[in-house]
Coordinates of C-alpha atoms in Angstrom, one line a residue:
Chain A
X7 CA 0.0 0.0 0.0
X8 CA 2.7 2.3 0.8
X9 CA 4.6 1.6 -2.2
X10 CA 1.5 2.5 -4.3
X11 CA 1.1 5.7 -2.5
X12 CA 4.9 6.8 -3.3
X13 CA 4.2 5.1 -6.9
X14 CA 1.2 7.3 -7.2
X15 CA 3.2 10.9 -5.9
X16 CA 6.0 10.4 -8.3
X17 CA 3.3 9.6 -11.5
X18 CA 1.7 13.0 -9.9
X19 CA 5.1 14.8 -10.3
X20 CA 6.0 12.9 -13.6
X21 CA 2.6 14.0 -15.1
X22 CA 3.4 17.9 -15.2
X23 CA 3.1 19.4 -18.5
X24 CA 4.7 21.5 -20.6
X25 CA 3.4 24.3 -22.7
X26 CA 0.6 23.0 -25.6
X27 CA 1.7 22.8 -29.2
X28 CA 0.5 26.1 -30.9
X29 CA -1.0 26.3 -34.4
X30 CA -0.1 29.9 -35.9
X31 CA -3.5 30.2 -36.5
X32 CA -4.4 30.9 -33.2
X33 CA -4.0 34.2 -31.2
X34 CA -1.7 32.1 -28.9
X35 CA 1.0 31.9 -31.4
X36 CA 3.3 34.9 -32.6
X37 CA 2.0 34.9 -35.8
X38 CA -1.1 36.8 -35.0
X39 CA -2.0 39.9 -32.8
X40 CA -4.9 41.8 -31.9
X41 CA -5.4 45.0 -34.3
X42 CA -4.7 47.5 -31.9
X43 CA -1.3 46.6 -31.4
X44 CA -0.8 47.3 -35.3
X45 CA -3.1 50.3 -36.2
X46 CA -3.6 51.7 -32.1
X47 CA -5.4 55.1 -33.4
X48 CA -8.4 52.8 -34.6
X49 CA -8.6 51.5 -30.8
X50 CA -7.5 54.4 -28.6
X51 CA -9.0 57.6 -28.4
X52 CA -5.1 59.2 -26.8
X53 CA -3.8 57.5 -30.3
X54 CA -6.7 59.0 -32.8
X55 CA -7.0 62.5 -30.9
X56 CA -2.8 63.8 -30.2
X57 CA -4.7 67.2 -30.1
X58 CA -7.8 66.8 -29.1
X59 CA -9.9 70.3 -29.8
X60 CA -11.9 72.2 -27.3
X61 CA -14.9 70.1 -28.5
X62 CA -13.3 66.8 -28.2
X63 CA -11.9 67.0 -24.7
X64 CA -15.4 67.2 -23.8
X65 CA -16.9 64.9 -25.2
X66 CA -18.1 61.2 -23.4
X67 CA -15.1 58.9 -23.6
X68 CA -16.0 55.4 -23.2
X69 CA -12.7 52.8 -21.9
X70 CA -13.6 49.9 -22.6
X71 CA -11.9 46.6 -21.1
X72 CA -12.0 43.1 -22.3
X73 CA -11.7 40.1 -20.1
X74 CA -9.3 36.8 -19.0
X75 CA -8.2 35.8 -22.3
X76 CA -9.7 37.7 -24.7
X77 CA -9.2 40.8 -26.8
X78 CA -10.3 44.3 -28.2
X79 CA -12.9 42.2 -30.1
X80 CA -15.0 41.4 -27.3
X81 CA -16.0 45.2 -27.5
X82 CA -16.0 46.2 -31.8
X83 CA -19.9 45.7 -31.2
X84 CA -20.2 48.8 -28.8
X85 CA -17.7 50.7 -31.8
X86 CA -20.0 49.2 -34.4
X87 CA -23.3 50.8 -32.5
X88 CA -21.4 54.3 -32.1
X89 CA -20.8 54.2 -35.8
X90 CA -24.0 52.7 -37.2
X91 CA -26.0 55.8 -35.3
X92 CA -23.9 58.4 -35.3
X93 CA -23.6 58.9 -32.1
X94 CA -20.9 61.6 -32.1
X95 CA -21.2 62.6 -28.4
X96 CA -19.0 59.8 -27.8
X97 CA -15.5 58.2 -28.4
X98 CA -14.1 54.8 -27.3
X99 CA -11.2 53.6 -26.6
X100 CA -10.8 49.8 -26.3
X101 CA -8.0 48.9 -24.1
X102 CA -5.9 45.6 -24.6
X103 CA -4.8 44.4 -21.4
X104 CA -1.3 43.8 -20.6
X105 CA -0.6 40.1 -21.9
X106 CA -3.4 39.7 -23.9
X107 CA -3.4 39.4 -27.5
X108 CA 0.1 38.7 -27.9
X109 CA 1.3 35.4 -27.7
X110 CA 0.9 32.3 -25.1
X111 CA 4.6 32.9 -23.8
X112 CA 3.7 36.8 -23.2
X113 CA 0.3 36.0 -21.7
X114 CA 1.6 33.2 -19.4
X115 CA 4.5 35.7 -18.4
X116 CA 1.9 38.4 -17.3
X117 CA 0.8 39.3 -13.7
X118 CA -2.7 40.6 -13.4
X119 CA -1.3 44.2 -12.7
X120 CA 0.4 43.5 -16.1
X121 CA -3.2 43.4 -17.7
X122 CA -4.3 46.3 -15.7
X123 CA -1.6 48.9 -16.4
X124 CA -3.4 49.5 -19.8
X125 CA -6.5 50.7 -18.4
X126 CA -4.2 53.1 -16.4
X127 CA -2.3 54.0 -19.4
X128 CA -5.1 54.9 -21.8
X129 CA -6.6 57.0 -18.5
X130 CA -3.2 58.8 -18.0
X131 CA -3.4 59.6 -21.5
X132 CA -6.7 60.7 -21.7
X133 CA -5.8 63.4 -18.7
X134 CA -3.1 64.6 -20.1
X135 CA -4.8 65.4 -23.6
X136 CA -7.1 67.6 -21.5
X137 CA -10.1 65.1 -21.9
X138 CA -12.8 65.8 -18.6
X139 CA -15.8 63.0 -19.0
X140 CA -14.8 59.3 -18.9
X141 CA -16.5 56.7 -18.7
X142 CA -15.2 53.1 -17.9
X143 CA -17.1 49.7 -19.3
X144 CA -15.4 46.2 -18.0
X145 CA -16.4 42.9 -19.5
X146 CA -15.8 40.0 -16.8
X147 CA -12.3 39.7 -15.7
X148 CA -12.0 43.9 -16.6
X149 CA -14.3 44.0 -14.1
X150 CA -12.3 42.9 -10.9
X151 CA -9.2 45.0 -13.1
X152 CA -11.4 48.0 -12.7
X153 CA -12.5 47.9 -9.3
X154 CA -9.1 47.0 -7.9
X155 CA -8.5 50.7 -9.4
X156 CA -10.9 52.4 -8.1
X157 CA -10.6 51.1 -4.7
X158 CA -7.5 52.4 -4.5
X159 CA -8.4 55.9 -5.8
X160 CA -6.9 55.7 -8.9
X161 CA -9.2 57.8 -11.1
X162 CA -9.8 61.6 -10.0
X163 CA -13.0 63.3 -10.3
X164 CA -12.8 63.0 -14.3
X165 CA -14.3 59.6 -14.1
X166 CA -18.1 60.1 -13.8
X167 CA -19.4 56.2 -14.4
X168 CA -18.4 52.7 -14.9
X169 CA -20.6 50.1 -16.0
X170 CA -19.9 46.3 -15.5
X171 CA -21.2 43.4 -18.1
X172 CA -20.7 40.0 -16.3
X173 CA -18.3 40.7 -13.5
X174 CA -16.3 37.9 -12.5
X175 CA -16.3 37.9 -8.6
X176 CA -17.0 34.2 -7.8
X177 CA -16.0 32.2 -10.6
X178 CA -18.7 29.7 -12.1
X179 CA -15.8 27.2 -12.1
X180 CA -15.4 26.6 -8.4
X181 CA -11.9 24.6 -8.9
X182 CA -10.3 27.8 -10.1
X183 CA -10.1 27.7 -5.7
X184 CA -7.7 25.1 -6.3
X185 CA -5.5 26.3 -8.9
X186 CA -2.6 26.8 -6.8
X187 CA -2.6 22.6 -6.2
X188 CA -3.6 21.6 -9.2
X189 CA -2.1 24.2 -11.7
X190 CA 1.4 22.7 -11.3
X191 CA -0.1 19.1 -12.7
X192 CA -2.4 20.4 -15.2
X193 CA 0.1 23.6 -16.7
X194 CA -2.2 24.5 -19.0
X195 CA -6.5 24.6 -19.7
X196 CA -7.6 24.5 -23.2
X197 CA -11.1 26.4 -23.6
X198 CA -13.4 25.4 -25.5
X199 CA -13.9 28.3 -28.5
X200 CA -16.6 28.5 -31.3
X201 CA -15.4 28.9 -34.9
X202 CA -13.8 31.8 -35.9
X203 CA -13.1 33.1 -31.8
X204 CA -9.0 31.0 -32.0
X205 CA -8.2 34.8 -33.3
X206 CA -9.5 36.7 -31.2
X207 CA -9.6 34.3 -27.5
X208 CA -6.5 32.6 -26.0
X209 CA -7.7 29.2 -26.9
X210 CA -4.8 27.8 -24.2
X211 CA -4.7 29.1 -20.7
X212 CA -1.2 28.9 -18.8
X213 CA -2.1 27.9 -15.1
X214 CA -0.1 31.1 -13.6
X215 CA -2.7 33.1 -15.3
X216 CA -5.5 31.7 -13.9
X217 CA -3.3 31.6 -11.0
X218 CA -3.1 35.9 -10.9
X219 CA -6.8 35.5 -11.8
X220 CA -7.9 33.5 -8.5
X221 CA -5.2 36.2 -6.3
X222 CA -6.9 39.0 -8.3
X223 CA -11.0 38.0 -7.8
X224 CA -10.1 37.7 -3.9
X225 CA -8.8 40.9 -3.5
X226 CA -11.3 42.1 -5.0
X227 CA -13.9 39.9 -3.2
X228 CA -12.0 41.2 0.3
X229 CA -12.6 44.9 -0.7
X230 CA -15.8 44.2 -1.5
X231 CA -15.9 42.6 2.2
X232 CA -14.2 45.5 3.5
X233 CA -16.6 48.7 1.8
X234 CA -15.3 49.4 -1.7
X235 CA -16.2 53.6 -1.8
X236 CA -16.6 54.9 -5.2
X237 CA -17.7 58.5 -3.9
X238 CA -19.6 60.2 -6.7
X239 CA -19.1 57.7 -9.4
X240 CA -21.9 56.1 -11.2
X241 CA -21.8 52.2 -11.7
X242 CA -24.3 50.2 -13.1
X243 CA -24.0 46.5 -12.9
X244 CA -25.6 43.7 -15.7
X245 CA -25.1 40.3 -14.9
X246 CA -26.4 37.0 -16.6
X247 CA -28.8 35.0 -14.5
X248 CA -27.1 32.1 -16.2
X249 CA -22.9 32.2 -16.8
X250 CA -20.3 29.4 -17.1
X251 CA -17.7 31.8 -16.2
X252 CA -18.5 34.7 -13.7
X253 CA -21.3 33.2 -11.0
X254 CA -24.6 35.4 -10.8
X255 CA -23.7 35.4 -6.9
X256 CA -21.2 38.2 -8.1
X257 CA -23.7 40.7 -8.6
X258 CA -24.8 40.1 -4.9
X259 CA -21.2 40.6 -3.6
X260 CA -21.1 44.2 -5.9
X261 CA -23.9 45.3 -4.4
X262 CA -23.6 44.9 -1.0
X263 CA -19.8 45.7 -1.2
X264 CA -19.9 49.0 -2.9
X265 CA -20.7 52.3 -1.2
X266 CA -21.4 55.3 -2.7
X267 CA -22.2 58.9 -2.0
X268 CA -26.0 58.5 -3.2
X269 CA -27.3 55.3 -2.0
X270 CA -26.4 51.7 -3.8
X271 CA -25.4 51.2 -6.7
X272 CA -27.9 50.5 -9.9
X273 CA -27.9 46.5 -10.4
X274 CA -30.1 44.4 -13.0
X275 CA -29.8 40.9 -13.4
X276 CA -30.4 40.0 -17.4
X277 CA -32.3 37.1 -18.8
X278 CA -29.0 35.1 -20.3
X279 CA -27.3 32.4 -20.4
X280 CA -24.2 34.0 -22.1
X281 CA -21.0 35.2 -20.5
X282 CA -20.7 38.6 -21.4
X283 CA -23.7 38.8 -23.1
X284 CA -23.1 42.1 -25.2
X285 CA -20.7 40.3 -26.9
X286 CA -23.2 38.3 -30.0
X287 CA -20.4 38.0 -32.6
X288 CA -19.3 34.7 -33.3
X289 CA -21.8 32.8 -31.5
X290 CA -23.0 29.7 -32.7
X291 CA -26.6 30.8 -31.8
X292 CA -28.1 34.2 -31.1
X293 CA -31.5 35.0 -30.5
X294 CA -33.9 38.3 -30.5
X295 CA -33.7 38.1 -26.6
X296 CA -29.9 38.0 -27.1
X297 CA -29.9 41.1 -29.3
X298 CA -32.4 42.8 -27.3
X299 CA -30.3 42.9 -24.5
X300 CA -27.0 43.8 -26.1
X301 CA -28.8 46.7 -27.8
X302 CA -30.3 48.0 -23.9
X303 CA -26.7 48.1 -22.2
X304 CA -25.4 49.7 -25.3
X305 CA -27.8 52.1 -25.7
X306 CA -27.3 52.8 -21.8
X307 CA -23.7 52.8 -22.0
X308 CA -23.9 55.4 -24.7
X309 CA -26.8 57.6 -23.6
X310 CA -28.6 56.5 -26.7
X311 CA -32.4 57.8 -26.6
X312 CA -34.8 55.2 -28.0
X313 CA -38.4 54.2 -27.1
X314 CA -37.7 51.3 -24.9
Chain B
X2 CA 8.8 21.3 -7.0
X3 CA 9.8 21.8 -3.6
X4 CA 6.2 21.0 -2.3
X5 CA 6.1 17.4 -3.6
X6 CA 9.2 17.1 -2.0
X7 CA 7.5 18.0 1.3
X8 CA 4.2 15.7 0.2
X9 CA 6.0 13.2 -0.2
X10 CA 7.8 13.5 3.1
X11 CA 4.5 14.2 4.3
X12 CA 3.2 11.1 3.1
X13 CA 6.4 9.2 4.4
X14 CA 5.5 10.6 8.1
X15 CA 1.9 9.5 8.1
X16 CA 2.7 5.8 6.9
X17 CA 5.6 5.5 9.5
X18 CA 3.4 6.5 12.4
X19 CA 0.5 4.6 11.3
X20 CA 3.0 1.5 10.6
X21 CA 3.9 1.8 14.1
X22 CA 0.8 2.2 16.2
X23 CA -1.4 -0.8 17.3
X24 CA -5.0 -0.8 16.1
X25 CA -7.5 -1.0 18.7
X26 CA -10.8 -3.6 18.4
X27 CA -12.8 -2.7 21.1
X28 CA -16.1 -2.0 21.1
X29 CA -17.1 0.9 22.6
X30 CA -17.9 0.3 26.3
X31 CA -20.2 3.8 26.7
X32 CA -22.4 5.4 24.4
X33 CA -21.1 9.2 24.4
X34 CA -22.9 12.3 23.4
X35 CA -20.7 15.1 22.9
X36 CA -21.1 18.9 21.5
X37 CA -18.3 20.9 20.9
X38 CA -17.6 24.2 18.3
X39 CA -16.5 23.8 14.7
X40 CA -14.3 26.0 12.9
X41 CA -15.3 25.6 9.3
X42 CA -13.0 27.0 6.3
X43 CA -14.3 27.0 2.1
X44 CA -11.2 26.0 0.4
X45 CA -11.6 29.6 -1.5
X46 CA -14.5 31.8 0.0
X47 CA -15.3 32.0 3.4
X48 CA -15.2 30.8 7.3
X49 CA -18.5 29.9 9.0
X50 CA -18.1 28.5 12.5
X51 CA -20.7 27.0 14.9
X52 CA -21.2 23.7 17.2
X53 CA -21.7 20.0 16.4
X54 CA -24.0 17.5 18.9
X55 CA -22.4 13.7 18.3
X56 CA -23.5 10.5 19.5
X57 CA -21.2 7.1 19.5
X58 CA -23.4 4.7 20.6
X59 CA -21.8 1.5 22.9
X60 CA -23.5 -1.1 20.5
X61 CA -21.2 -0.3 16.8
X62 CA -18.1 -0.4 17.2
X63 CA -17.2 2.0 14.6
X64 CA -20.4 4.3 14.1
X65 CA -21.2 7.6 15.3
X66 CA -24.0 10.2 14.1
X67 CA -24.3 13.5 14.1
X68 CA -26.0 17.2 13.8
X69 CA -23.5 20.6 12.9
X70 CA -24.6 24.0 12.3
X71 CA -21.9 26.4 11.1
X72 CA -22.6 30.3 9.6
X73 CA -20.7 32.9 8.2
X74 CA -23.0 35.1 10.6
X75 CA -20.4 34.2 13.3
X76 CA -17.8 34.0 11.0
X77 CA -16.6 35.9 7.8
X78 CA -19.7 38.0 7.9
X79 CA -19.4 39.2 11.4
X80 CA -18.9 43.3 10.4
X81 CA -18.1 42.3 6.7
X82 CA -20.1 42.2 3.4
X83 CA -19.8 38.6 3.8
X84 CA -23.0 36.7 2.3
X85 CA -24.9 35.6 5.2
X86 CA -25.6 31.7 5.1
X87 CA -26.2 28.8 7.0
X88 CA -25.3 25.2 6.5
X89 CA -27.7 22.4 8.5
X90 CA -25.9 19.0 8.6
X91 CA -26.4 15.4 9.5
X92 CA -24.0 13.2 9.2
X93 CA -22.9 9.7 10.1
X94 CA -19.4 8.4 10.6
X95 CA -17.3 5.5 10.0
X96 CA -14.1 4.9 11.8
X97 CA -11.9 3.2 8.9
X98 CA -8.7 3.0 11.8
X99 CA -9.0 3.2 15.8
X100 CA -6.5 3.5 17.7
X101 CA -6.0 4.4 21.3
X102 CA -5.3 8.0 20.5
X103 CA -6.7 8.7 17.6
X104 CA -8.9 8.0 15.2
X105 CA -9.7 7.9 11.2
X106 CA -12.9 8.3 9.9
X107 CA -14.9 9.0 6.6
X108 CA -18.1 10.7 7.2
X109 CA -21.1 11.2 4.8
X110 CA -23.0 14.7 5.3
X111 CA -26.0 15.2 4.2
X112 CA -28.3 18.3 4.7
X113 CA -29.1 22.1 3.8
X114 CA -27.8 25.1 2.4
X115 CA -29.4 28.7 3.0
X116 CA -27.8 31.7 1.5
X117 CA -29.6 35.4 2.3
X118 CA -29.3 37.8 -0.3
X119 CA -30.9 40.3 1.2
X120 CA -32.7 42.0 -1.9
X121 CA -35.4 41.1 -4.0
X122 CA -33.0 42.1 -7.2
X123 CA -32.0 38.9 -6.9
X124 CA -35.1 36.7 -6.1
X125 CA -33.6 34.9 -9.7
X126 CA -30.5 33.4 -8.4
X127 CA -31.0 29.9 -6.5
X128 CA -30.6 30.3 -2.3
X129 CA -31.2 27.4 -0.8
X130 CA -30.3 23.8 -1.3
X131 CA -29.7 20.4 -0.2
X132 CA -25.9 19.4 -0.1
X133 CA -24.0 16.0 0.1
X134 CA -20.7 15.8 0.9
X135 CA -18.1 13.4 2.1
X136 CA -15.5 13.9 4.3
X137 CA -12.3 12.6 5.4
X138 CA -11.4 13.0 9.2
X139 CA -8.5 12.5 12.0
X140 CA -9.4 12.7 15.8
X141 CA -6.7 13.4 18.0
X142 CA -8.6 13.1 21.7
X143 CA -11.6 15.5 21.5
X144 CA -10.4 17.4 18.4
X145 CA -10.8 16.9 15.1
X146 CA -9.9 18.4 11.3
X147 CA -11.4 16.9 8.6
X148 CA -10.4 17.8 4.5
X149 CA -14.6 17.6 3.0
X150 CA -15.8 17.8 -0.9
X151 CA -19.3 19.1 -1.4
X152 CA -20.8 16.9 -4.3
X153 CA -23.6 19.8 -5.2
X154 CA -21.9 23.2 -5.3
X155 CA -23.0 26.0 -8.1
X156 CA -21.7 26.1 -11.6
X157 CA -23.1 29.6 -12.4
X158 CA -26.3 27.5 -13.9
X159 CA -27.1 26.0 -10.9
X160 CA -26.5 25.1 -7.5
X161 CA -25.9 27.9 -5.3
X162 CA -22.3 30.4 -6.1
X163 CA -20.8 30.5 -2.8
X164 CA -21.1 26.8 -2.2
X165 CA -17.7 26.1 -2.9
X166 CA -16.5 22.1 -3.2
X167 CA -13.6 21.7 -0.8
X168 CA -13.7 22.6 2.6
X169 CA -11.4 22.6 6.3
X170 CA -13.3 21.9 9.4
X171 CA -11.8 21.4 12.8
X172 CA -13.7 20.5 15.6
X173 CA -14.0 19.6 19.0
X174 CA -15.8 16.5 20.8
X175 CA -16.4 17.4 24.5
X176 CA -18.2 14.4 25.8
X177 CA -21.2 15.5 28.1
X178 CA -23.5 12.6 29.0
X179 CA -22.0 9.0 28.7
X180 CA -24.9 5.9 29.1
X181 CA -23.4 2.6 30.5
X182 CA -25.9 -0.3 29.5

């Protein structure tokens, strides 16, 4: 029995992997990156407006931020609504996180304060230029990447509101709580994409970043415990009554965790079954519901007057 | 790597000291009822605590049953934003190795799981469920730690999101009332 027991720790240790073997047509491998990295003025407001004129700097800017593993795709819907309507009180600026959209050996080298440095960047930015109304949207993981921000003060009075699209606070996958143990064994988690997302989602997942992931949703989760204040800031939270990804329970955490100047904050649980449901493209199935409740948050997000 | 290493030497220590203890046969010559707190950690979320009533009785030599409350209300929740929930339990035990000074058991739990939210916003999201879990324990006198998996735990589809699968508990046994037949 005892020898089985030693024979049984040593297969353990033996079965460690290595990294996956990467097809170049996946975002994993060098081969491809996400668009903003080549052509950043079609992403980033700071990159599209050097000299922003009177007019500009006033304007709405909209940051948005992408989640775990994903890209600036997950938010060239909310670009495509802007431009379909002309809504030209607003400009957006979709961050790429730090890691993301790169490569598997950049991503699996990043620290979650890698991924959030961007959202501070673009912000920086946006100050400088002279810009005075921003407004930040997080998709799942940018939610927690947001919020670690803003409980340490980050933004000044510039930021009026922040909405947040499935934020990830308890993950649906409870052995993410494990990670730590059985990271080491596993190395890696291949996700399971629809055709067409390989070029725009990690399809392989290193086990340090899910790692940074479980250290950076229970810091959050403890400041949430704790009182996160957001003074005079807005925040509006949509969460899926059904997610693989970031549990519903999240919501509950958000809103008893965050104070505010004016009361709690404004949450709405949606009819879905999608993890960050304002993001239809590439779906294998989308229905009216679906698209009905994309077009709400967008419309919401953008101050978009229609007869509801 | 260097945590294998100390698994393994972890391992080592437990067969050693198991290899040179004695098990015990005895049956039980009292029936005990004992109570004592528990001091319940989610591998990942939160710590609940509360008490456990136990019963051995004199007639099975390696059975005991049992009732455990434990709430984050007196634990992570106490002056936090902590979900406030409460976990009912019956369980019964088996002692797989007795010996004189301790013991190993597996237990079987089975009971109910109540979450409050505390809002109507989310009158949606599942609150309350029944849970399974099994547990592996080791009794040193009256104390006890056992390492538990809840089989029904939420998924974000169901099953409740703060149900979490692994769990710590340690316990203690204070014997109150023992019948002689």
């Amino acid at each position: 029995m005892k020898n089985l027991i030693y024979i049984f720790s040593i297969l353990i240790i033996l079965s460690c992997s290595s990294d996956p073997e990467i097809d170049t047509n996946l975002l994993d491998s060098v081969e491809i990156l996400d668009s903003s990295l080549l052509n950043p003025e079609n992403y980033l407001v700071s990159a599209k407006y050097p000299n922003p004129t009177e007019e500009e700097k006033n304007k709405k800017v909209i940051i948005a931020v992408h989640g775990f593993s994903a890209s600036t795709f997950e938010w060239d819907e909310l670009r495509r609504f802007i431009e379909n309507r002309n809504i030209d009180t607003v400009l957006l600026s979709q961050v790429l996180l730090g890691g993301h959209g790169r490569s598997y050996e950049e991503f699996k080298a990043s620290s979650y304060e890698d991924w959030q440095e961007s959202i501070k960047a673009e912000y920086d930015k946006l100050i400088a230029l002279g810009f005075t109304d921003i407004t930040l949207v997080g998709s799942s993981t940018g939610c927690p990447l947001i919020l670690d921000l803003l409980n340490i003060k980050y933004f000044g009075k510039e930021l009026k509101e922040v909405f947040l699209i499935d934020p990830i606070i308890v993950p649906s996958d409870k052995m993410l709580s494990i990670v730590g143990v059985a990271g080491p064994i596993l190395g890696y988690v291949e996700s399971d994409l629809s055709e067409g997302e390989e070029k725009y989602w990690y399809k392989y997942r290193p086990y340090e970043t899910l790692k940074e992931l479980n250290s950076l949703i229970i810091k959050v989760r403890k400041q949430l415990e704790d009182n996160l204040g957001i003074g005079d800031v807005k925040m509006t939270v949509y969460k899926s009554l059904k997610d693989d990804a970031a549990d519903p329970v999240s919501a509950v955490l958000l809103y008893k965790g965050i104070k505010t100047n004016y009361g709690k904050i404004n949450v709405e649980m949606i009819d879905s079954d999608l993890h960050v449901f304002t993001r239809l493209d590439l779906r294998p199935t989308v229905s009216e519901k679906d698209k009905s409740n994309q077009f709400k948050v967008f419309a919401d997000i953008t101050n978009f007057a229609y007869i509801r | 790597m260097k945590k294998y290493i100390i698994l393994l030497a972890f391992i080592y220590l437990i067969n050693t000291s198991i290899s040179l203890s004695e098990e015990t046969e005895s049956i039980n010559e009292k029936s005990i009822l004992s109570v004592g707190p528990i001091i319940n950690k989610s591998v990942g979320l939160y710590w609940s605590n509360g008490f456990l009533v136990n019963y051995t009785p004199n007639n099975l030599k390696r059975l005991s049953y049992g009732f455990r409350f434990h709430t984050t209300r007196l634990g992570s929740a106490i002056s936090s934003n902590a979900i406030q929930q409460e976990n009912y339990i019956l369980n019964v035990a088996y002692e797989f190795l007795k010996y004189e000074n301790y013991q190993s058991s597996v237990i079987l739990n089975a009971g109910y799981f109540y979450s409050d939210y505390e809002s109507d916003i989310f009158k949606d999201i599942p609150n309350s469920t029944m849970t399974l879990a099994l547990e592996l324990s080791q009794s040193f006198s009256i104390y006890n730690l056992s390492f538990g998996y809840n089989f029904i735990h939420g998924d974000g589809s169901n099953g409740i999101g703060t149900l979490y699968p692994f769990y710590f508990q340690f316990g203690m046994k204070i014997p109150i009332k023992e019948y002689i037949k």
